[in-house]
PDB file of C-alpha atoms in Angstrom:
ATOM      1  CA  MET A 693     -55.210  98.469 -32.063  1.00 83.00           C
ATOM      2  CA  THR A 694     -54.479  97.298 -35.809  1.00 95.00           C
ATOM      3  CA  ARG A 695     -56.891  94.598 -37.057  1.00 98.00           C
ATOM      4  CA  HIS A 696     -57.140  92.473 -39.895  1.00 99.00           C
ATOM      5  CA  ALA A 697     -59.550  93.267 -42.451  1.00 99.00           C
ATOM      6  CA  LEU A 698     -62.669  90.651 -43.131  1.00 99.00           C
ATOM      7  CA  LEU A 699     -64.005  91.271 -46.849  1.00 99.00           C
ATOM      8  CA  CYS A 700     -67.443  90.642 -46.701  1.00 97.00           C
ATOM      9  CA  PHE A 701     -69.092  89.065 -49.592  1.00 96.00           C
ATOM     10  CA  ARG A 702     -72.634  89.128 -49.156  1.00 92.00           C
ATOM     11  CA  GLY A 703     -75.679  87.060 -50.813  1.00 87.00           C
ATOM     12  CA  THR A 704     -78.157  88.139 -52.956  1.00 81.00           C
ATOM     13  CA  GLY A 705     -79.914  91.113 -50.981  1.00 75.00           C
ATOM     14  CA  GLY A 706     -78.081  91.040 -48.007  1.00 78.00           C
ATOM     15  CA  GLU A 707     -77.922  94.241 -45.979  1.00 78.00           C
ATOM     16  CA  TRP A 708     -74.761  95.794 -44.444  1.00 80.00           C
ATOM     17  CA  GLY A 709     -74.654  94.935 -40.799  1.00 81.00           C
ATOM     18  CA  LEU A 710     -77.525  92.453 -40.740  1.00 85.00           C
ATOM     19  CA  ASP A 711     -76.498  89.271 -43.101  1.00 91.00           C
ATOM     20  CA  TYR A 712     -74.233  86.679 -41.900  1.00 96.00           C
ATOM     21  CA  THR A 713     -70.970  87.893 -43.016  1.00 97.00           C
ATOM     22  CA  SER A 714     -71.915  91.157 -41.216  1.00 96.00           C
ATOM     23  CA  ARG A 715     -72.784  89.485 -37.908  1.00 97.00           C
ATOM     24  CA  VAL A 716     -69.510  87.484 -37.908  1.00 98.00           C
ATOM     25  CA  ALA A 717     -67.426  90.305 -38.658  1.00 98.00           C
ATOM     26  CA  GLN A 718     -69.093  92.289 -35.532  1.00 98.00           C
ATOM     27  CA  ALA A 719     -68.829  88.939 -33.378  1.00 98.00           C
ATOM     28  CA  CYS A 720     -64.997  88.917 -33.896  1.00 99.00           C
ATOM     29  CA  SER A 721     -64.608  92.941 -34.145  1.00 98.00           C
ATOM     30  CA  ALA A 722     -61.704  92.639 -31.368  1.00 98.00           C
ATOM     31  CA  LEU A 723     -59.727  91.067 -34.108  1.00 99.00           C
ATOM     32  CA  VAL A 724     -61.010  92.129 -37.258  1.00 99.00           C
ATOM     33  CA  GLU A 725     -62.417  95.006 -39.248  1.00 98.00           C
ATOM     34  CA  GLU A 726     -65.569  94.686 -41.446  1.00 98.00           C
ATOM     35  CA  ILE A 727     -65.023  95.648 -45.068  1.00 98.00           C
ATOM     36  CA  ASP A 728     -68.062  95.668 -46.977  1.00 95.00           C
ATOM     37  CA  VAL A 729     -67.416  94.549 -50.633  1.00 95.00           C
ATOM     38  CA  ASP A 730     -69.796  96.301 -52.670  1.00 88.00           C
ATOM     39  CA  ALA A 731     -71.607  94.821 -55.400  1.00 83.00           C
ATOM     40  CA  PRO A 732     -75.041  95.033 -57.051  1.00 75.00           C
ATOM     41  CA  ALA A 733     -75.975  91.777 -55.272  1.00 64.00           C
ATOM     42  CA  THR A 734     -76.150  93.634 -52.168  1.00 53.00           C
ATOM     43  CA  MET A 735     -78.199  96.239 -50.386  1.00 42.00           C
ATOM     44  CA  GLY A 736     -76.298  99.452 -48.894  1.00 41.00           C
ATOM     45  CA  ALA A 737     -76.999 101.410 -45.868  1.00 38.00           C
ATOM     46  CA  ALA A 738     -80.802 101.584 -47.283  1.00 33.00           C
ATOM     47  CA  PRO A 739     -82.941  98.764 -48.293  1.00 37.00           C
ATOM     48  CA  VAL A 740     -82.707  99.564 -52.178  1.00 34.00           C
ATOM     49  CA  GLY A 741     -80.308  97.829 -54.714  1.00 39.00           C
ATOM     50  CA  ALA A 742     -80.392  95.004 -57.466  1.00 41.00           C
ATOM     51  CA  ALA A 743     -81.996  92.417 -55.257  1.00 51.00           C
ATOM     52  CA  THR A 744     -85.242  93.908 -55.966  1.00 53.00           C
ATOM     53  CA  ASP A 745     -84.692  95.753 -59.484  1.00 59.00           C
ATOM     54  CA  PRO A 746     -86.644  93.867 -62.412  1.00 58.00           C
ATOM     55  CA  LEU A 747     -83.460  95.645 -64.552  1.00 64.00           C
ATOM     56  CA  ALA A 748     -80.891  93.914 -62.312  1.00 68.00           C
ATOM     57  CA  PRO A 749     -77.772  92.580 -63.704  1.00 77.00           C
ATOM     58  CA  SER A 750     -77.384  88.673 -63.897  1.00 80.00           C
ATOM     59  CA  GLY A 751     -75.672  86.602 -61.173  1.00 84.00           C
ATOM     60  CA  PHE A 752     -72.436  86.420 -62.835  1.00 88.00           C
ATOM     61  CA  GLU A 753     -72.088  89.990 -63.442  1.00 87.00           C
ATOM     62  CA  CYS A 754     -72.457  90.563 -59.773  1.00 89.00           C
ATOM     63  CA  VAL A 755     -69.791  88.015 -58.975  1.00 93.00           C
ATOM     64  CA  HIS A 756     -67.562  90.061 -61.358  1.00 94.00           C
ATOM     65  CA  ALA A 757     -68.490  93.170 -59.831  1.00 94.00           C
ATOM     66  CA  MET A 758     -67.687  91.938 -56.397  1.00 96.00           C
ATOM     67  CA  VAL A 759     -64.190  90.348 -57.790  1.00 98.00           C
ATOM     68  CA  GLU A 760     -63.086  93.556 -59.164  1.00 98.00           C
ATOM     69  CA  TRP A 761     -64.223  95.673 -56.071  1.00 98.00           C
ATOM     70  CA  ALA A 762     -62.108  93.569 -54.027  1.00 99.00           C
ATOM     71  CA  VAL A 763     -58.887  93.506 -56.095  1.00 99.00           C
ATOM     72  CA  THR A 764     -59.069  96.897 -56.144  1.00 99.00           C
ATOM     73  CA  TRP A 765     -59.292  96.933 -52.457  1.00 99.00           C
ATOM     74  CA  VAL A 766     -56.364  94.708 -52.399  1.00 99.00           C
ATOM     75  CA  ARG A 767     -54.219  96.797 -54.507  1.00 99.00           C
ATOM     76  CA  ASN A 768     -54.927 100.016 -52.660  1.00 99.00           C
ATOM     77  CA  ASN A 769     -54.166  98.393 -49.383  1.00 99.00           C
ATOM     78  CA  PRO A 770     -51.021  96.363 -50.160  1.00 98.00           C
ATOM     79  CA  THR A 771     -49.761  95.553 -46.573  1.00 98.00           C
ATOM     80  CA  ARG A 772     -53.202  94.817 -45.146  1.00 99.00           C
ATOM     81  CA  THR A 773     -53.578  91.383 -43.595  1.00 99.00           C
ATOM     82  CA  PHE A 774     -56.974  90.130 -44.472  1.00 99.00           C
ATOM     83  CA  GLY A 775     -59.735  87.062 -44.548  1.00 99.00           C
ATOM     84  CA  VAL A 776     -63.099  86.897 -46.161  1.00 99.00           C
ATOM     85  CA  ALA A 777     -66.410  86.083 -45.060  1.00 99.00           C
ATOM     86  CA  ALA A 778     -69.061  84.833 -47.563  1.00 98.00           C
ATOM     87  CA  TYR A 779     -72.621  83.780 -48.433  1.00 96.00           C
ATOM     88  CA  SER A 780     -74.415  82.081 -51.072  1.00 94.00           C
ATOM     89  CA  LEU A 781     -73.973  84.430 -54.530  1.00 92.00           C
ATOM     90  CA  GLY A 782     -70.897  86.367 -52.345  1.00 95.00           C
ATOM     91  CA  ALA A 783     -69.239  82.780 -51.710  1.00 97.00           C
ATOM     92  CA  ILE A 784     -68.672  82.576 -55.479  1.00 97.00           C
ATOM     93  CA  GLY A 785     -67.542  85.925 -55.615  1.00 97.00           C
ATOM     94  CA  ALA A 786     -64.833  85.103 -52.586  1.00 98.00           C
ATOM     95  CA  VAL A 787     -63.592  81.997 -54.726  1.00 98.00           C
ATOM     96  CA  VAL A 788     -63.198  83.852 -57.974  1.00 98.00           C
ATOM     97  CA  PHE A 789     -61.314  86.497 -56.130  1.00 98.00           C
ATOM     98  CA  ALA A 790     -59.213  83.895 -54.356  1.00 98.00           C
ATOM     99  CA  GLN A 791     -58.480  82.442 -57.793  1.00 97.00           C
ATOM    100  CA  GLU A 792     -56.787  85.816 -58.588  1.00 98.00           C
ATOM    101  CA  PHE A 793     -53.703  85.003 -55.496  1.00 98.00           C
ATOM    102  CA  ARG A 794     -52.671  81.957 -57.763  1.00 95.00           C
ATOM    103  CA  PRO A 795     -49.296  82.309 -59.541  1.00 95.00           C
ATOM    104  CA  GLY A 796     -49.673  84.156 -62.511  1.00 96.00           C
ATOM    105  CA  GLY A 797     -53.021  86.003 -61.200  1.00 97.00           C
ATOM    106  CA  ARG A 798     -53.310  89.901 -60.502  1.00 98.00           C
ATOM    107  CA  LEU A 799     -52.842  89.515 -56.877  1.00 99.00           C
ATOM    108  CA  GLN A 800     -49.974  86.803 -56.845  1.00 98.00           C
ATOM    109  CA  ARG A 801     -47.624  89.255 -54.696  1.00 98.00           C
ATOM    110  CA  TYR A 802     -50.051  89.960 -52.016  1.00 99.00           C
ATOM    111  CA  ARG A 803     -50.839  86.125 -51.256  1.00 98.00           C
ATOM    112  CA  ALA A 804     -49.038  86.408 -47.880  1.00 98.00           C
ATOM    113  CA  ASN A 805     -51.732  88.924 -46.992  1.00 98.00           C
ATOM    114  CA  PHE A 806     -54.801  86.629 -47.054  1.00 98.00           C
ATOM    115  CA  LEU A 807     -54.960  84.509 -44.286  1.00 98.00           C
ATOM    116  CA  PHE A 808     -58.330  82.676 -44.088  1.00 99.00           C
ATOM    117  CA  GLY A 809     -61.778  82.245 -45.186  1.00 99.00           C
ATOM    118  CA  VAL A 810     -65.186  81.091 -44.263  1.00 99.00           C
ATOM    119  CA  THR A 811     -68.471  80.251 -46.449  1.00 98.00           C
ATOM    120  CA  PHE A 812     -72.014  79.649 -45.734  1.00 98.00           C
ATOM    121  CA  GLY A 813     -73.678  77.766 -48.335  1.00 97.00           C
ATOM    122  CA  ASN A 814     -71.234  78.078 -50.899  1.00 98.00           C
ATOM    123  CA  PRO A 815     -72.173  77.241 -54.240  1.00 97.00           C
ATOM    124  CA  ALA A 816     -68.202  76.981 -55.256  1.00 97.00           C
ATOM    125  CA  ARG A 817     -67.427  74.454 -52.636  1.00 97.00           C
ATOM    126  CA  ALA A 818     -65.524  71.433 -53.737  1.00 95.00           C
ATOM    127  CA  ARG A 819     -66.791  67.922 -53.084  1.00 93.00           C
ATOM    128  CA  GLY A 820     -65.560  66.531 -49.533  1.00 90.00           C
ATOM    129  CA  HIS A 821     -64.563  69.946 -48.645  1.00 94.00           C
ATOM    130  CA  THR A 822     -66.105  71.327 -45.201  1.00 95.00           C
ATOM    131  CA  PHE A 823     -64.019  72.555 -42.249  1.00 96.00           C
ATOM    132  CA  TYR A 824     -61.550  71.191 -39.915  1.00 94.00           C
ATOM    133  CA  MET A 825     -62.660  67.610 -38.586  1.00 90.00           C
ATOM    134  CA  GLY A 826     -66.081  68.636 -40.358  1.00 93.00           C
ATOM    135  CA  GLU A 827     -68.180  65.610 -41.696  1.00 91.00           C
ATOM    136  CA  ASP A 828     -68.735  65.590 -45.414  1.00 92.00           C
ATOM    137  CA  PRO A 829     -72.191  66.132 -46.218  1.00 93.00           C
ATOM    138  CA  GLY A 830     -71.895  63.796 -48.974  1.00 93.00           C
ATOM    139  CA  GLY A 831     -71.982  66.333 -52.153  1.00 95.00           C
ATOM    140  CA  GLU A 832     -70.626  69.658 -53.627  1.00 96.00           C
ATOM    141  CA  GLY A 833     -71.361  72.748 -54.885  1.00 97.00           C
ATOM    142  CA  ILE A 834     -73.760  73.597 -57.390  1.00 96.00           C
ATOM    143  CA  SER A 835     -71.341  75.854 -59.369  1.00 96.00           C
ATOM    144  CA  ASP A 836     -68.468  74.586 -61.553  1.00 94.00           C
ATOM    145  CA  ILE A 837     -66.109  77.469 -59.986  1.00 95.00           C
ATOM    146  CA  ARG A 838     -63.530  76.065 -57.465  1.00 94.00           C
ATOM    147  CA  LEU A 839     -60.860  76.984 -55.025  1.00 90.00           C
ATOM    148  CA  PRO A 840     -57.417  76.405 -56.671  1.00 86.00           C
ATOM    149  CA  GLU A 841     -56.540  73.079 -55.353  1.00 85.00           C
ATOM    150  CA  GLY A 842     -54.203  73.091 -52.465  1.00 87.00           C
ATOM    151  CA  MET A 843     -54.422  76.822 -51.905  1.00 90.00           C
ATOM    152  CA  PHE A 844     -55.934  76.457 -48.660  1.00 94.00           C
ATOM    153  CA  GLY A 845     -56.127  74.086 -45.718  1.00 94.00           C
ATOM    154  CA  ALA A 846     -57.799  74.332 -42.448  1.00 97.00           C
ATOM    155  CA  GLU A 847     -58.016  78.010 -42.819  1.00 98.00           C
ATOM    156  CA  TRP A 848     -60.564  77.880 -45.265  1.00 98.00           C
ATOM    157  CA  ALA A 849     -63.813  76.718 -43.571  1.00 98.00           C
ATOM    158  CA  ASP A 850     -66.932  75.641 -45.848  1.00 98.00           C
ATOM    159  CA  LEU A 851     -69.880  75.420 -43.705  1.00 98.00           C
ATOM    160  CA  VAL A 852     -73.031  73.730 -45.600  1.00 98.00           C
ATOM    161  CA  GLN A 853     -75.993  71.792 -44.333  1.00 96.00           C
ATOM    162  CA  THR A 854     -76.920  68.629 -45.900  1.00 94.00           C
ATOM    163  CA  GLY A 855     -80.055  69.685 -47.693  1.00 94.00           C
ATOM    164  CA  ASP A 856     -78.596  72.871 -48.943  1.00 97.00           C
ATOM    165  CA  LEU A 857     -78.860  72.569 -52.726  1.00 96.00           C
ATOM    166  CA  TYR A 858     -76.934  75.398 -53.770  1.00 96.00           C
ATOM    167  CA  GLY A 859     -73.881  74.500 -51.615  1.00 97.00           C
ATOM    168  CA  ASN A 860     -74.373  70.367 -51.604  1.00 97.00           C
ATOM    169  CA  VAL A 861     -75.843  68.768 -54.698  1.00 96.00           C
ATOM    170  CA  LEU A 862     -75.954  65.157 -53.709  1.00 95.00           C
ATOM    171  CA  GLY A 863     -75.457  62.229 -56.393  1.00 93.00           C
ATOM    172  CA  ASN A 864     -73.320  61.013 -58.794  1.00 92.00           C
ATOM    173  CA  PRO A 865     -71.686  63.167 -61.545  1.00 93.00           C
ATOM    174  CA  LEU A 866     -74.828  63.201 -63.868  1.00 93.00           C
ATOM    175  CA  VAL A 867     -77.202  64.537 -61.135  1.00 94.00           C
ATOM    176  CA  VAL A 868     -74.555  67.265 -60.260  1.00 95.00           C
ATOM    177  CA  LYS A 869     -74.647  68.175 -64.163  1.00 94.00           C
ATOM    178  CA  VAL A 870     -78.295  68.059 -64.521  1.00 94.00           C
ATOM    179  CA  CYS A 871     -78.444  70.817 -61.296  1.00 94.00           C
ATOM    180  CA  ARG A 872     -75.667  72.811 -62.718  1.00 95.00           C
ATOM    181  CA  ASP A 873     -76.671  73.287 -66.074  1.00 93.00           C
ATOM    182  CA  ALA A 874     -79.955  74.733 -65.019  1.00 92.00           C
ATOM    183  CA  TYR A 875     -77.900  76.818 -62.438  1.00 91.00           C
ATOM    184  CA  ALA A 876     -75.579  78.024 -64.967  1.00 90.00           C
ATOM    185  CA  LEU A 877     -78.395  79.103 -67.270  1.00 88.00           C
ATOM    186  CA  VAL A 878     -80.393  80.922 -64.391  1.00 86.00           C
ATOM    187  CA  MET A 879     -77.171  82.818 -63.558  1.00 86.00           C
ATOM    188  CA  THR A 880     -76.754  84.456 -66.747  1.00 84.00           C
ATOM    189  CA  GLN A 881     -80.327  85.811 -66.426  1.00 76.00           C
ATOM    190  CA  GLN A 882     -81.420  88.708 -63.989  1.00 65.00           C
ATOM    191  CA  LEU A 883     -80.242  88.489 -60.422  1.00 62.00           C
ATOM    192  CA  HIS A 884     -82.119  85.886 -57.908  1.00 63.00           C
ATOM    193  CA  ASP A 885     -83.095  85.658 -54.588  1.00 72.00           C
ATOM    194  CA  PRO A 886     -82.332  82.071 -53.134  1.00 79.00           C
ATOM    195  CA  LEU A 887     -86.019  81.247 -53.457  1.00 78.00           C
ATOM    196  CA  ARG A 888     -86.763  82.704 -56.688  1.00 79.00           C
ATOM    197  CA  LEU A 889     -83.386  81.101 -58.031  1.00 84.00           C
ATOM    198  CA  VAL A 890     -84.599  77.398 -57.083  1.00 87.00           C
ATOM    199  CA  PHE A 891     -88.272  78.216 -58.862  1.00 85.00           C
ATOM    200  CA  ASP A 892     -86.735  79.181 -61.826  1.00 85.00           C
ATOM    201  CA  MET A 893     -84.556  76.380 -61.901  1.00 89.00           C
ATOM    202  CA  LEU A 894     -87.021  73.579 -61.440  1.00 90.00           C
ATOM    203  CA  PRO A 895     -88.798  74.046 -65.084  1.00 87.00           C
ATOM    204  CA  LEU A 896     -85.707  73.709 -66.558  1.00 88.00           C
ATOM    205  CA  ILE A 897     -84.810  70.686 -64.311  1.00 90.00           C
ATOM    206  CA  LEU A 898     -88.230  69.262 -64.969  1.00 88.00           C
ATOM    207  CA  ARG A 899     -88.143  69.456 -68.586  1.00 86.00           C
ATOM    208  CA  ILE A 900     -85.103  67.462 -68.691  1.00 86.00           C
ATOM    209  CA  VAL A 901     -87.135  64.681 -66.848  1.00 86.00           C
ATOM    210  CA  ALA A 902     -89.877  64.784 -69.342  1.00 81.00           C
ATOM    211  CA  ASP A 903     -87.384  64.910 -72.272  1.00 81.00           C
ATOM    212  CA  SER A 904     -85.602  61.690 -70.689  1.00 79.00           C
ATOM    213  CA  VAL A 905     -88.763  59.742 -70.149  1.00 74.00           C
ATOM    214  CA  ASN A 906     -90.122  60.537 -73.427  1.00 68.00           C
ATOM    215  CA  MET A 907     -93.508  61.832 -71.770  1.00 65.00           C
ATOM    216  CA  PRO A 908     -95.710  64.703 -72.615  1.00 63.00           C
ATOM    217  CA  LEU A 909     -95.418  66.207 -69.490  1.00 67.00           C
ATOM    218  CA  SER A 910     -96.530  69.880 -69.577  1.00 70.00           C
ATOM    219  CA  ILE A 911     -94.222  71.841 -67.773  1.00 74.00           C
ATOM    220  CA  PRO A 912     -95.048  75.852 -67.451  1.00 71.00           C
ATOM    221  CA  GLY A 913     -92.560  78.376 -67.279  1.00 70.00           C
ATOM    222  CA  THR A 914     -93.915  79.416 -63.849  1.00 74.00           C
ATOM    223  CA  ILE A 915     -94.361  77.013 -61.185  1.00 78.00           C
ATOM    224  CA  THR A 916     -96.268  76.865 -57.816  1.00 80.00           C
ATOM    225  CA  SER A 917     -95.806  74.993 -54.705  1.00 87.00           C
ATOM    226  CA  GLY A 918     -98.964  73.297 -55.721  1.00 87.00           C
ATOM    227  CA  PHE A 919     -97.547  72.254 -58.622  1.00 84.00           C
ATOM    228  CA  LEU A 920     -94.342  71.045 -57.370  1.00 87.00           C
ATOM    229  CA  GLY A 921     -96.217  68.819 -54.845  1.00 88.00           C
ATOM    230  CA  LEU A 922     -98.177  67.101 -57.380  1.00 84.00           C
ATOM    231  CA  ILE A 923     -94.854  66.794 -59.503  1.00 84.00           C
ATOM    232  CA  ALA A 924     -93.047  64.922 -56.681  1.00 85.00           C
ATOM    233  CA  ALA A 925     -95.875  62.519 -55.986  1.00 86.00           C
ATOM    234  CA  PHE A 926     -95.693  61.762 -59.599  1.00 82.00           C
ATOM    235  CA  LEU A 927     -91.874  61.188 -60.100  1.00 84.00           C
ATOM    236  CA  PRO A 928     -91.694  58.063 -58.280  1.00 82.00           C
ATOM    237  CA  TYR A 929     -93.607  56.360 -60.941  1.00 79.00           C
ATOM    238  CA  LEU A 930     -91.923  57.256 -63.851  1.00 82.00           C
ATOM    239  CA  PRO A 931     -89.797  54.598 -65.761  1.00 80.00           C
ATOM    240  CA  VAL A 932     -86.143  54.796 -65.189  1.00 82.00           C
ATOM    241  CA  ASP A 933     -84.290  52.857 -67.849  1.00 80.00           C
ATOM    242  CA  ASN A 934     -81.075  54.820 -68.274  1.00 84.00           C
ATOM    243  CA  ASP A 935     -78.676  56.908 -66.217  1.00 88.00           C
ATOM    244  CA  LYS A 936     -79.727  60.177 -67.934  1.00 86.00           C
ATOM    245  CA  THR A 937     -83.459  59.416 -66.515  1.00 85.00           C
ATOM    246  CA  ALA A 938     -82.079  58.595 -63.390  1.00 91.00           C
ATOM    247  CA  ALA A 939     -80.169  61.568 -62.812  1.00 93.00           C
ATOM    248  CA  ALA A 940     -82.703  63.954 -64.251  1.00 90.00           C
ATOM    249  CA  ILE A 941     -85.451  62.736 -61.652  1.00 90.00           C
ATOM    250  CA  GLY A 942     -82.549  62.761 -58.817  1.00 93.00           C
ATOM    251  CA  ALA A 943     -82.114  66.510 -59.706  1.00 94.00           C
ATOM    252  CA  ALA A 944     -85.648  67.133 -59.482  1.00 93.00           C
ATOM    253  CA  VAL A 945     -86.474  65.284 -55.944  1.00 93.00           C
ATOM    254  CA  GLN A 946     -83.614  67.348 -54.704  1.00 95.00           C
ATOM    255  CA  GLY A 947     -85.066  70.384 -56.009  1.00 94.00           C
ATOM    256  CA  ILE A 948     -88.413  70.067 -55.055  1.00 93.00           C
ATOM    257  CA  GLY A 949     -87.448  69.049 -51.717  1.00 94.00           C
ATOM    258  CA  PHE A 950     -85.339  72.289 -51.214  1.00 94.00           C
ATOM    259  CA  ALA A 951     -87.986  74.473 -52.661  1.00 93.00           C
ATOM    260  CA  LEU A 952     -90.827  72.951 -50.392  1.00 93.00           C
ATOM    261  CA  ALA A 953     -88.866  72.894 -47.094  1.00 94.00           C
ATOM    262  CA  GLN A 954     -90.518  74.908 -44.344  1.00 93.00           C
ATOM    263  CA  PRO A 955     -89.884  77.526 -44.693  1.00 92.00           C
ATOM    264  CA  PRO A 956     -88.586  76.986 -48.169  1.00 91.00           C
ATOM    265  CA  THR A 957     -84.901  76.480 -49.113  1.00 92.00           C
ATOM    266  CA  ALA A 958     -84.623  76.275 -45.377  1.00 96.00           C
ATOM    267  CA  PRO A 959     -81.027  74.725 -45.459  1.00 96.00           C
ATOM    268  CA  HIS A 960     -79.600  77.783 -47.126  1.00 95.00           C
ATOM    269  CA  ILE A 961     -81.239  80.285 -44.838  1.00 94.00           C
ATOM    270  CA  THR A 962     -81.004  78.674 -41.507  1.00 96.00           C
ATOM    271  CA  TYR A 963     -77.328  78.868 -40.554  1.00 97.00           C
ATOM    272  CA  GLU A 964     -77.676  80.961 -37.504  1.00 97.00           C
ATOM    273  CA  PHE A 965     -80.150  78.415 -35.943  1.00 97.00           C
ATOM    274  CA  ALA A 966     -79.005  74.868 -37.371  1.00 97.00           C
ATOM    275  CA  GLU A 967     -76.439  73.030 -35.282  1.00 97.00           C
ATOM    276  CA  VAL A 968     -73.129  71.984 -36.848  1.00 96.00           C
ATOM    277  CA  TRP A 969     -72.754  69.738 -33.221  1.00 93.00           C
ATOM    278  CA  PRO A 970     -74.820  69.851 -30.171  1.00 95.00           C
ATOM    279  CA  GLY A 971     -74.644  73.090 -28.730  1.00 96.00           C
ATOM    280  CA  MET A 972     -73.117  75.052 -31.510  1.00 97.00           C
ATOM    281  CA  THR A 973     -74.420  76.354 -34.576  1.00 98.00           C
ATOM    282  CA  TYR A 974     -73.091  77.046 -37.934  1.00 98.00           C
ATOM    283  CA  PHE A 975     -72.911  80.605 -37.162  1.00 98.00           C
ATOM    284  CA  ASP A 976     -71.298  80.101 -33.873  1.00 98.00           C
ATOM    285  CA  LEU A 977     -68.614  77.900 -35.633  1.00 98.00           C
ATOM    286  CA  ALA A 978     -68.061  80.773 -38.136  1.00 99.00           C
ATOM    287  CA  VAL A 979     -67.207  82.809 -35.459  1.00 99.00           C
ATOM    288  CA  GLN A 980     -65.038  80.770 -33.738  1.00 98.00           C
ATOM    289  CA  HIS A 981     -63.243  79.797 -36.855  1.00 99.00           C
ATOM    290  CA  VAL A 982     -62.530  83.447 -37.562  1.00 99.00           C
ATOM    291  CA  ASN A 983     -61.337  84.634 -34.205  1.00 99.00           C
ATOM    292  CA  ASP A 984     -58.875  81.460 -34.371  1.00 98.00           C
ATOM    293  CA  TRP A 985     -57.216  82.113 -37.568  1.00 99.00           C
ATOM    294  CA  ALA A 986     -57.359  85.835 -36.661  1.00 99.00           C
ATOM    295  CA  ALA A 987     -55.496  85.498 -33.684  1.00 98.00           C
ATOM    296  CA  ARG A 988     -52.522  83.126 -35.410  1.00 98.00           C
ATOM    297  CA  THR A 989     -50.966  86.034 -37.080  1.00 98.00           C
ATOM    298  CA  PRO A 990     -50.195  89.638 -36.195  1.00 97.00           C
ATOM    299  CA  ALA A 991     -52.212  92.164 -38.002  1.00 98.00           C
ATOM    300  CA  SER A 992     -50.789  94.655 -40.402  1.00 96.00           C
ATOM    301  CA  ALA A 993     -52.530  97.463 -41.495  1.00 94.00           C
TER     302      ALA A 993
END
């Protein structure tokens, strides 16, 4: 039986067959075929790859590699219907890939083949966007990359927990900008897993705090959980006399809470356990979404 393709854009270190996107594809295998988007961020059949390589490419370079691979796949399969499943860094790749289907994009002529998408912890999530009848978690993705407005309706689902800093920065635009600037800088550097990423972002955010309050706070380049615990206790006592200071402190509070969650970065790595509704996890909802939209359109090879 002909099935739709499900292009799987993994997060850093995601292993084929084991990560969220693969598991969604497996759960929906009656309707979709798993297509692994190859990129340095992921691990192949063996547990090796750039996710553990000290000479790894940057996050942005990995996104570019994902997009180019997927563009080539579409061109090589010009009549194949497909959807995407994406997680974390891979979700940025999926969004940039989707941009190629805009008028004037490299894949504009294949737009009718692109049927649906689902993401977990999407750093490129637009403010207020979740899933059909989903509750607004209140924030937006930490990246400045976004889906083209109006390109998708309910067929694109962004699944995000409230405390997931990468997919849901809370606060006003100034708070978002502080987090976004730190994230963008780290993304130009060597590839990071979710935990290392936030620990590399936080010194940058804390230095903004120190500059904004004009206090000689000594922020090391490498920080520990113990140091973050001390800073967290100190932050409420800093003087807040302008919007910049308030934004920097707000960003730091979110980042520290995310890093010190149990397990660290928990809201970003527990989508198979966390419930979006009583009795249904985010992972279950992703499976339901893919099965629903895949069943609506006959597959084309």
